[in-house]
mmCIF file with all atom_site columns, C-alpha atoms in Angstrom:
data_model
loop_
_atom_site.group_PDB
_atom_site.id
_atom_site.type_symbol
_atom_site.label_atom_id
_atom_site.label_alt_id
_atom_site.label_comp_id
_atom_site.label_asym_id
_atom_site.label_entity_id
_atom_site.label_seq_id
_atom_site.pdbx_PDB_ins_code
_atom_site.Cartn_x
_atom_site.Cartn_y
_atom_site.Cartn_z
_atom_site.occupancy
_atom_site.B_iso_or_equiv
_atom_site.pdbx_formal_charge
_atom_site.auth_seq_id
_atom_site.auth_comp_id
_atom_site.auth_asym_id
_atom_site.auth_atom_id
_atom_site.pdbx_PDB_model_num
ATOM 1   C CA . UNK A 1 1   ? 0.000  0.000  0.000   1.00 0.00 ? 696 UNK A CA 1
ATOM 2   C CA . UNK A 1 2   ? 2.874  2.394  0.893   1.00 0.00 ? 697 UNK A CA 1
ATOM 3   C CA . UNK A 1 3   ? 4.607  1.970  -2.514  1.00 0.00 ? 698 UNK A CA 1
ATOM 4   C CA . UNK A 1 4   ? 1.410  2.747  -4.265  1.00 0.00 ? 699 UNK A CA 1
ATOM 5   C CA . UNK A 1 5   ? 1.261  6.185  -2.660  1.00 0.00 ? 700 UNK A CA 1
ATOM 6   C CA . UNK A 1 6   ? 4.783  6.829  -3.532  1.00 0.00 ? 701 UNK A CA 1
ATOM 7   C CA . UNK A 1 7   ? 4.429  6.161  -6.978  1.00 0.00 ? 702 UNK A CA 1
ATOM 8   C CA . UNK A 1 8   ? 0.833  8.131  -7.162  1.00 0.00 ? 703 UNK A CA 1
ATOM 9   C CA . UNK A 1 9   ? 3.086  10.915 -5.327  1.00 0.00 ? 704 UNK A CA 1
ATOM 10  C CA . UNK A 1 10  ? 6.447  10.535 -7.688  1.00 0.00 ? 705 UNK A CA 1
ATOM 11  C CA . UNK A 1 11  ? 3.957  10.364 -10.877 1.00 0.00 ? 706 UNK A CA 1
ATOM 12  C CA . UNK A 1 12  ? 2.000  14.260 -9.670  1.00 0.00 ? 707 UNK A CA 1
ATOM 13  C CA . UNK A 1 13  ? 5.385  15.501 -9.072  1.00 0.00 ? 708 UNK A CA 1
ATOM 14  C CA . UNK A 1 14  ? 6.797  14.556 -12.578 1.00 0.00 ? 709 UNK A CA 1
ATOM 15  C CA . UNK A 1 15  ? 3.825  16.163 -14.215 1.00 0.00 ? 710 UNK A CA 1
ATOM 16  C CA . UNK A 1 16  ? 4.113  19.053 -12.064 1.00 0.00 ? 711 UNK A CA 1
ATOM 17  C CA . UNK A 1 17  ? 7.685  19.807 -13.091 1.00 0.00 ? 712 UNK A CA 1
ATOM 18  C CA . UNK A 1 18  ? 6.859  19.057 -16.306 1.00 0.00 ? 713 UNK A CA 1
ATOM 19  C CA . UNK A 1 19  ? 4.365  21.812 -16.737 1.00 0.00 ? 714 UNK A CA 1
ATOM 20  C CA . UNK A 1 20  ? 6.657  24.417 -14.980 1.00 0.00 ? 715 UNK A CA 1
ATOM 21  C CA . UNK A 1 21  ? 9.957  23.176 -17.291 1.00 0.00 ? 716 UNK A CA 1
ATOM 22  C CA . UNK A 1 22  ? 7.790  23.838 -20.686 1.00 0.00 ? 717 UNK A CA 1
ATOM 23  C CA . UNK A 1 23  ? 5.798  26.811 -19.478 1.00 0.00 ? 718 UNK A CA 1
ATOM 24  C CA . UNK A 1 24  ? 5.423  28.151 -23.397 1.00 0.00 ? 719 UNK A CA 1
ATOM 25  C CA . UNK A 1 25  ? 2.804  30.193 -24.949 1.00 0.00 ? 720 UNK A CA 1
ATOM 26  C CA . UNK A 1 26  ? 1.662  31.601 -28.628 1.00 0.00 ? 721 UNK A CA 1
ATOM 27  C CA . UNK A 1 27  ? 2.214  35.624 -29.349 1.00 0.00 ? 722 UNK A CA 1
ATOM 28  C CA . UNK A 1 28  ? 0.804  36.680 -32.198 1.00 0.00 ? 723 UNK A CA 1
ATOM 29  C CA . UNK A 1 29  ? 0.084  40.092 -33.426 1.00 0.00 ? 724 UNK A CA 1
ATOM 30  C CA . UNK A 1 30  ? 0.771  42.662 -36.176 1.00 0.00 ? 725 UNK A CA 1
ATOM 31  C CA . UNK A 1 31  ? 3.761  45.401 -36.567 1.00 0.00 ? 726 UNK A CA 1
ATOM 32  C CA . UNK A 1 32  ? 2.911  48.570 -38.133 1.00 0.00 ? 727 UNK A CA 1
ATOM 33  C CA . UNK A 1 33  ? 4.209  51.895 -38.879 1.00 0.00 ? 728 UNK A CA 1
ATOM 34  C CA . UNK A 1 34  ? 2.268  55.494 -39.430 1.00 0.00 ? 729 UNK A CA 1
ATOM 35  C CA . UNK A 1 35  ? 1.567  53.964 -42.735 1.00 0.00 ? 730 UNK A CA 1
ATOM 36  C CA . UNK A 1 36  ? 0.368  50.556 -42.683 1.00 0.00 ? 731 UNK A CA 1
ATOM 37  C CA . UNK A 1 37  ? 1.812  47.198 -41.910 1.00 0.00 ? 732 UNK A CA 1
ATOM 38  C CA . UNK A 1 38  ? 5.377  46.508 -42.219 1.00 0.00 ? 733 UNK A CA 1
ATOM 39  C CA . UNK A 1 39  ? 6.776  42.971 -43.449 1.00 0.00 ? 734 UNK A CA 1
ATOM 40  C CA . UNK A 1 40  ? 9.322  41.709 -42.804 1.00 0.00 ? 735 UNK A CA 1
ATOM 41  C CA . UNK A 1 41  ? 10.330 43.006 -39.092 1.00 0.00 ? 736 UNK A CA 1
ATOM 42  C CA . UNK A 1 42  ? 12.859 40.332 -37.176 1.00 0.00 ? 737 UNK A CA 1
ATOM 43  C CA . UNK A 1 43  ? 10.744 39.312 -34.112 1.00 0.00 ? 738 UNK A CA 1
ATOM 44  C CA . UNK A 1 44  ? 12.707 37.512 -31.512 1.00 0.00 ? 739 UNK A CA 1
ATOM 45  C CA . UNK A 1 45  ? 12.973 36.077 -28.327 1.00 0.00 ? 740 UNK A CA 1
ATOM 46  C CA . UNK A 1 46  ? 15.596 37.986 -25.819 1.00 0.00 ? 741 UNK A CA 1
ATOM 47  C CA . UNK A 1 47  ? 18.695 35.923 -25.025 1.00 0.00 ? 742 UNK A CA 1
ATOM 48  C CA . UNK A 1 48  ? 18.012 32.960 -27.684 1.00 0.00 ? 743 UNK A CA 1
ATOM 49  C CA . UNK A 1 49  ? 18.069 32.043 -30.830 1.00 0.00 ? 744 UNK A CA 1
ATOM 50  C CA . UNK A 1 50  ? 14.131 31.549 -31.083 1.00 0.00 ? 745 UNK A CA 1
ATOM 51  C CA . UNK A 1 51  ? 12.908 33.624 -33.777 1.00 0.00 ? 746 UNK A CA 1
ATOM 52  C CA . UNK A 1 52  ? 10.671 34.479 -36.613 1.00 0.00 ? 747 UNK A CA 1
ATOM 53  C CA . UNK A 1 53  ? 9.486  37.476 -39.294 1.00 0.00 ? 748 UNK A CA 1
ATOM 54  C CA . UNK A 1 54  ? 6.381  39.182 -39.911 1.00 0.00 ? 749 UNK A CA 1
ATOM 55  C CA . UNK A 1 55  ? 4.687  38.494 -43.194 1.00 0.00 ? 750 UNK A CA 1
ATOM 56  C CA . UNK A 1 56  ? 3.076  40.703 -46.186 1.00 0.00 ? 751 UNK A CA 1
ATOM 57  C CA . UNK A 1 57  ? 0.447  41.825 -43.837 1.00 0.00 ? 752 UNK A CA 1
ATOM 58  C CA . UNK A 1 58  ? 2.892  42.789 -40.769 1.00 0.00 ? 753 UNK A CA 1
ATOM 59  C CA . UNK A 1 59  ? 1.778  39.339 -38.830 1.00 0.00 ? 754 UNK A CA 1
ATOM 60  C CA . UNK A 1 60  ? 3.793  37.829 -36.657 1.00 0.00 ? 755 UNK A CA 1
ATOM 61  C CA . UNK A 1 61  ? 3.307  34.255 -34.374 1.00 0.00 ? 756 UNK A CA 1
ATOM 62  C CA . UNK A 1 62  ? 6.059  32.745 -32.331 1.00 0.00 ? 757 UNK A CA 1
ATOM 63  C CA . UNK A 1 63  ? 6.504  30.503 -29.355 1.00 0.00 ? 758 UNK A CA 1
ATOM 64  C CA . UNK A 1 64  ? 8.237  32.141 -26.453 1.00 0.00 ? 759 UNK A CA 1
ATOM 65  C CA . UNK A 1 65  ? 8.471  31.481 -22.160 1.00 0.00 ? 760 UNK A CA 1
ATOM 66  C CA . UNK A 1 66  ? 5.877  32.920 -20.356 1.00 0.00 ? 761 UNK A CA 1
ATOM 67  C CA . UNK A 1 67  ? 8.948  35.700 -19.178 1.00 0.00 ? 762 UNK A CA 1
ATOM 68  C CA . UNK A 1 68  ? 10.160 36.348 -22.637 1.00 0.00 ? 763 UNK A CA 1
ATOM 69  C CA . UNK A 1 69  ? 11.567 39.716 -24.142 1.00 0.00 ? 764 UNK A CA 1
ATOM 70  C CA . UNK A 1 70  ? 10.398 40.311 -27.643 1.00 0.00 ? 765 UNK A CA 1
ATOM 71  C CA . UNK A 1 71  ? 12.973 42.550 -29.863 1.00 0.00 ? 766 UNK A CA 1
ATOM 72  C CA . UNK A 1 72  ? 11.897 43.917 -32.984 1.00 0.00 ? 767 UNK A CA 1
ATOM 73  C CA . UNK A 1 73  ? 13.825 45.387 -35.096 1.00 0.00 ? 768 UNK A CA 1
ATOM 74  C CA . UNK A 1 74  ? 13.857 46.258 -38.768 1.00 0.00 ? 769 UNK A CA 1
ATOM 75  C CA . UNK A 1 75  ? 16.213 48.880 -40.692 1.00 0.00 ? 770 UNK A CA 1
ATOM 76  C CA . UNK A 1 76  ? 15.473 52.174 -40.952 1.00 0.00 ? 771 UNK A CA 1
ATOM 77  C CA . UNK A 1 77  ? 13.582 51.723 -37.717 1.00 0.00 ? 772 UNK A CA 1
ATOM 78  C CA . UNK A 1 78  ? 14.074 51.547 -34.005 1.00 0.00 ? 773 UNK A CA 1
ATOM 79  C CA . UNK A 1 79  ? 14.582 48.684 -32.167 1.00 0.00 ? 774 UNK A CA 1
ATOM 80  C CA . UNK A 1 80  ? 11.842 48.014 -29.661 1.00 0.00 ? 775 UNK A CA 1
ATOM 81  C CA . UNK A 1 81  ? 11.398 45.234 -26.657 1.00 0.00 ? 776 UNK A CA 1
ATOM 82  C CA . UNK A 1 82  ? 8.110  44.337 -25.026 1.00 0.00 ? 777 UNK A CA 1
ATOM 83  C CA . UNK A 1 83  ? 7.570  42.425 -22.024 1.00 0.00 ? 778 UNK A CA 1
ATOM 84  C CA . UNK A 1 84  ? 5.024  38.979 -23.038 1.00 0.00 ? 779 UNK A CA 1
ATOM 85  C CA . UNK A 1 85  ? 3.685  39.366 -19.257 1.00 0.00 ? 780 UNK A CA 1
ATOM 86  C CA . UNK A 1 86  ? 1.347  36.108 -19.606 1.00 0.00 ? 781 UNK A CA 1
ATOM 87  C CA . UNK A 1 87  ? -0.062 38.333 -23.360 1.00 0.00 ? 782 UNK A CA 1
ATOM 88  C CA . UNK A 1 88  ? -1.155 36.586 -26.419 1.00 0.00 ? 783 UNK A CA 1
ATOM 89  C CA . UNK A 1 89  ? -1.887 39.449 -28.824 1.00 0.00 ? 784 UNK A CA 1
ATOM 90  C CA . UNK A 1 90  ? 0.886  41.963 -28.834 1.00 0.00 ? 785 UNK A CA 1
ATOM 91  C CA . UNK A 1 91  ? 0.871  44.745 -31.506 1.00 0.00 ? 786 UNK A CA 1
ATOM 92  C CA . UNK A 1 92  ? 3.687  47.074 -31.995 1.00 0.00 ? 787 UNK A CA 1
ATOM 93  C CA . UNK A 1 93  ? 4.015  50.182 -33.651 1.00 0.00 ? 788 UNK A CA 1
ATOM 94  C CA . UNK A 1 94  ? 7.143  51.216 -35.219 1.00 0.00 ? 789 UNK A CA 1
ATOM 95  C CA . UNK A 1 95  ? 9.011  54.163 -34.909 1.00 0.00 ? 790 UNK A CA 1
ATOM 96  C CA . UNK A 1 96  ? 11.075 55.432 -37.985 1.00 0.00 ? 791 UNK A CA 1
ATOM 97  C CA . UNK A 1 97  ? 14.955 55.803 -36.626 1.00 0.00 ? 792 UNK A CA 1
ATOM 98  C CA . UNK A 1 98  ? 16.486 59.114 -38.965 1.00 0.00 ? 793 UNK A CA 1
ATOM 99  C CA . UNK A 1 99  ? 19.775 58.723 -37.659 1.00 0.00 ? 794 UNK A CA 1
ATOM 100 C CA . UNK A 1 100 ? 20.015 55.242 -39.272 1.00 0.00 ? 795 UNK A CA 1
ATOM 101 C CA . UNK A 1 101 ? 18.108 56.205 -42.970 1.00 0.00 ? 796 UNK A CA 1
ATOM 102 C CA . UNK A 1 102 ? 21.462 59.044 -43.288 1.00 0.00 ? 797 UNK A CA 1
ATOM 103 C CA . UNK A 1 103 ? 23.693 56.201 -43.336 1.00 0.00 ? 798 UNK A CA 1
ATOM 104 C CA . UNK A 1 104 ? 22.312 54.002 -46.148 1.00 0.00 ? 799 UNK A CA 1
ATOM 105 C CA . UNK A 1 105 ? 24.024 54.627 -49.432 1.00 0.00 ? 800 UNK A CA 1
ATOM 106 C CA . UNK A 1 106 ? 21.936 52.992 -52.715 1.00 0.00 ? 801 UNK A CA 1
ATOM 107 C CA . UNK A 1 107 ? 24.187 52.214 -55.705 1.00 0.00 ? 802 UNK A CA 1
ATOM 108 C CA . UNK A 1 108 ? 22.233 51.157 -58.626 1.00 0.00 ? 803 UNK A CA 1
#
């Protein structure tokens, strides 16, 4: 009887642990500009290689910790980092970076 309780007790402790070690959730959202959507914006995860872009509409979906740091960035804008916070819909409005456009040089 007293090894059934300890493996009832080792088996809610696995799961347990299990749910805190893949604590993951779905952002999605859009990243726009005073004009419209932008595609194409980097979207990633703070301190990891866990990425993704936004598409011809400015959407965006990635799978991040529940503590994550988005970054976007994009040239010709500034970068920008939002807390996720426990958020599933995060939108994010771009803000052109001038210093950045005087240093592009087109050569056609």
């Amino acid at each position: 009887m007293r090894n059934n309780y300890l493996k009832r007790g080792l088996f809610l402790l696995t799961i347990l642990c299990y749910g805190f070690t893949y604590a993951q959730q779905t952002v999605t959202g859009t990243v726009s500009d005073e004009t419209g959507p932008v595609p194409g914006v980097n979207v990633l995860e703070r301190g990891t290689s866990n990425g993704t872009t936004t598409d011809f509409d400015g959407n965006y979906s990635i799978e991040v910790n529940d503590d994550a740091v988005l970054v976007f960035s994009f040239i010709g804008y500034q970068t920008k980092e939002v807390s996720v916070n426990d958020q599933s819909v995060i939108n994010v409005n771009m803000v052109t970076d001038s210093e950045s456009l005087d240093d592009v040089i087109v050569v056609g």
